[in-house]
Amino acid sequence: MKSYVTILGVSVLLSIVFHASLSQAQNVSPAAGAPANESTQAFDLESLIPGDWLSISSLEQVVEMEVAASEIVWIATTGGVFGIELTEGLVVDVFTTNDGLHATNPSSMALTSDGAGLVIGYRDGALDIVELETRQVRTLNDIVRSTRFPDKSIRSVAVVGDAAYVATGFGIVVYDAKTWLVRESALQFGAWPLGLGIQSMDIRPDGSIWVATSEGVATAPSTSSLSLPASWQTWSMDEIGSPPFTWIRALDQGIVAATSSSVTQYKDGIGWSEWTQAGSMESFDVVEVPGTDQRVLLQRVRMLVFQGDNVLKNIPFEDRSARIELSSSTSNASSSGEITLLRGSLTRGVIEHRFDGNWAEVSTSTMRLNTPATNALKSITMTGNGFLGAVSETFDNNFISDRKKGMTVYSTTTGWTNVNQFTNSTMAEANFQLSFQSVATESYAYVGSWGSGVARMALDAEGTPTGEVTLFNALTSSLRGWELDNDQYVVISGLETDSQGRLWTVSRFASRALAFHDEGSADWTLVPKVSGLSSLDLYEGLFIDSRDWKWVFLKSASRVGRGVMVLDTGADPTSRQDDQAVVLNASSSSGNLPDATVTAVIEDQRGEIWIGTERGIAKLLFPDLLLVGGVAERTAQWLIAENPTGPSPYLLRDINVTAMVVNGANQKWVATANDGLWLVNASGTAILEHFTEENSPLLSNAIQDLAFDPATGNLFVSTSAGVQIYQDRANQGASKLDNLSVYPSPFSYERHDEMILEGLPTRSRVR
């Protein structure tokens, strides 16, 4: 719907205009100058204006670290890059997609030779060149545009002098580090196959380049013509006597490379041999201590300090780590007697270890920012003072990421609180993980998991988690899983609240799948399955409308959609006697849904019910008549375009809906599995917006959930690549004109093309 405002007799169109201001480089990060600790928030969620996008990234899991001579460590994480000044422990800057980075989750990073810039590589082949002083970000797509080889992922980046070496899935691309034009490419190493992917690359202090591939290890002087296969000396894995290496480090004293269970080293004049003293624990990185013959090897739960080839010190730690670096102040440990080691954690940011000359630990400090534990959230729910997120129902088969899948709570007062196996002993002891449903009340946040039941976290008056977690699973409650599989494995595929504040859940495919729970109580009450329902109809999803009717998404045991059941549980939910229910499906006489697989249901401000499916959307104009009416009252209407231009008159007929929400103007935001984000008008006859990763800052076209904050107009968008906020103009109307604001003020026809009014009472008419 378009609105007009009359200003001095002239009509000015108020339309929804796309803004990308927060996706461009800004003058300063909101975290710059703050302490590098858990209280410092990296993102400003309070200063959005209509049309703005804000990406919320996790900066906890370290991918790469680079230490500049100025005692600034730059940390690449799965959500972006930030810098910390080590002397004072202050944040220097933060770069995410909000600041122009190409994407979340960089694969590699290097400092330019003068320390004035960063080179950041990504798995799709893109390179970001970041000028640190000006905060300008330039993206290079030379590798992305290459069509010769399918694997364009960037594995390693190194800068030496005026050359930047980029190791990819097909070889090495060499850039001029001043002009950022491609100089040459190394696509073949000796007699090995053309386009061989590089697992890891490093450059030795003498300037020689070392690469690990599936065929073996190759090296060449950086001064040689790298594009000539004959420039490369090679060792096959048979010659080395090892499986292919996952990483390689080129040190002054030699080469160190590792598999998941062994470490091998190369010494000049001697050759390759297994570093048996390193043991069989998986290793991730190694550094030399300047001025000594000591090396530090980073392994899964420890750091080993070696004097020569022998273990001098075993330094255990509890979390998992990916990288280690020495601070630039540790330039000559033999003379200074002090060693500062930086450990890049997969769960806690950067840990700074300070040792004396005998490796006695003097101090340990953690440097991290206040951000979510992970990027993508499967489910988002608004709380009274922020929002709650559940992470994912999918196993990564990864010790770190799977155990992070608990809950993330954001409070406008205290910021982010991550509750998972790494931060909560109750979850750790019960191996609670894979949460993918969420709901919140005034006093509690709930998440439902894939196999671990429900977790309840108490919230204080400000909406901040108190740390008290209660688990409801097959051992601690009446909830049960699918009997044909394992009734002890409780998959919570639906989680909602009703108008009385009562919690309702669906345990996927269980014989008594529906259950309810009064806020704060110790157990759940199981509800009998509706009588007369087909044995093929198993409960999966759940939505509760304003009448407290339960809309239960149905599937067969083979996961084929069976429509949606509308259920009134009556005055006594535990009794079938007062139940009323009807099943709507794709049959023209039983619902007329666009598809039998229902994925989302919402109720709009007019009381209409909108049903999203794997193939389009339908709506019920008078849902009150569903349980008492006939075929006509149970026939859903497909969305029909007011001005059809294609072969079909139906609007969004073939989209795979994943979530829907209603904004303050009764318009509907529609999320899809692979086609981005849509906004349709209140009646469902016209498309107002269509955001994709190609035409907007949207991180991914695969959207998992939506949540709308009617007080602020913030639309929370959970994509497969991260969570974003879009500031929608259509926030909730006020009840009176106490807080009306109009901007820009003063308005100039020469400089402004829109005027924004906020705080208008509901149903206002602007003339």
CSV table of N, CA and C in Angstrom, one decimal, residues 32 100 108 137 158 233 248 254 327 417 466 493 577 615 622 624 630 667 688 693 698:
chain,number,residue,atom,x,y,z
A,32,ALA,N,35.1,-0.1,18.5
A,32,ALA,CA,36.4,0.4,18.5
A,32,ALA,C,36.7,1.2,19.8
A,100,GLY,N,31.2,-4.1,4.5
A,100,GLY,CA,31.6,-4.3,3.1
A,100,GLY,C,32.3,-5.6,2.8
A,108,SER,N,40.6,-17.8,4.9
A,108,SER,CA,42.1,-17.5,5.1
A,108,SER,C,42.2,-15.9,5.2
A,137,VAL,N,36.9,-1.4,1.6
A,137,VAL,CA,37.0,-2.8,1.3
A,137,VAL,C,36.8,-2.9,-0.2
A,158,ALA,N,49.2,-15.6,1.5
A,158,ALA,CA,50.4,-15.1,2.0
A,158,ALA,C,50.9,-13.9,1.2
A,233,GLN,N,60.1,-28.3,-7.1
A,233,GLN,CA,60.6,-29.6,-6.6
A,233,GLN,C,59.5,-30.3,-5.8
A,248,ILE,N,50.5,-27.3,6.4
A,248,ILE,CA,51.9,-27.3,6.3
A,248,ILE,C,52.4,-25.9,6.8
A,254,GLY,N,62.9,-25.4,9.5
A,254,GLY,CA,62.5,-26.5,8.7
A,254,GLY,C,61.0,-26.5,8.4
A,327,SER,N,53.2,-13.0,20.0
A,327,SER,CA,53.0,-11.6,19.9
A,327,SER,C,54.3,-11.0,19.3
A,417,THR,N,23.8,-13.7,25.5
A,417,THR,CA,24.1,-14.8,26.4
A,417,THR,C,24.0,-16.1,25.6
A,466,THR,N,19.4,-16.3,33.6
A,466,THR,CA,19.9,-16.4,34.9
A,466,THR,C,21.0,-17.5,35.1
A,493,SER,N,9.4,-30.9,17.5
A,493,SER,CA,9.3,-30.3,16.1
A,493,SER,C,8.3,-29.2,16.2
A,577,GLN,N,-13.3,-36.0,24.6
A,577,GLN,CA,-14.8,-35.9,24.5
A,577,GLN,C,-15.2,-34.5,24.0
A,615,ARG,N,4.8,-25.5,-1.9
A,615,ARG,CA,4.6,-25.0,-3.3
A,615,ARG,C,3.4,-23.9,-3.2
A,622,PHE,N,-12.3,-16.7,6.6
A,622,PHE,CA,-13.2,-16.8,7.8
A,622,PHE,C,-12.9,-18.1,8.5
A,624,ASP,N,-13.1,-18.9,11.6
A,624,ASP,CA,-14.0,-19.2,12.7
A,624,ASP,C,-15.0,-20.3,12.3
A,630,GLY,N,-19.0,-26.3,6.3
A,630,GLY,CA,-18.9,-27.4,5.3
A,630,GLY,C,-17.7,-27.2,4.4
A,667,GLN,N,1.0,-6.3,6.2
A,667,GLN,CA,1.6,-6.9,5.1
A,667,GLN,C,2.4,-8.2,5.6
A,688,LEU,N,5.4,-6.4,-3.0
A,688,LEU,CA,6.0,-5.1,-2.6
A,688,LEU,C,7.5,-5.1,-2.6
A,693,GLU,N,20.1,-12.4,-2.4
A,693,GLU,CA,21.5,-12.1,-2.1
A,693,GLU,C,22.2,-11.4,-3.3
A,698,LEU,N,21.2,-9.2,1.6
A,698,LEU,CA,20.8,-10.5,2.2
A,698,LEU,C,21.9,-11.5,2.0
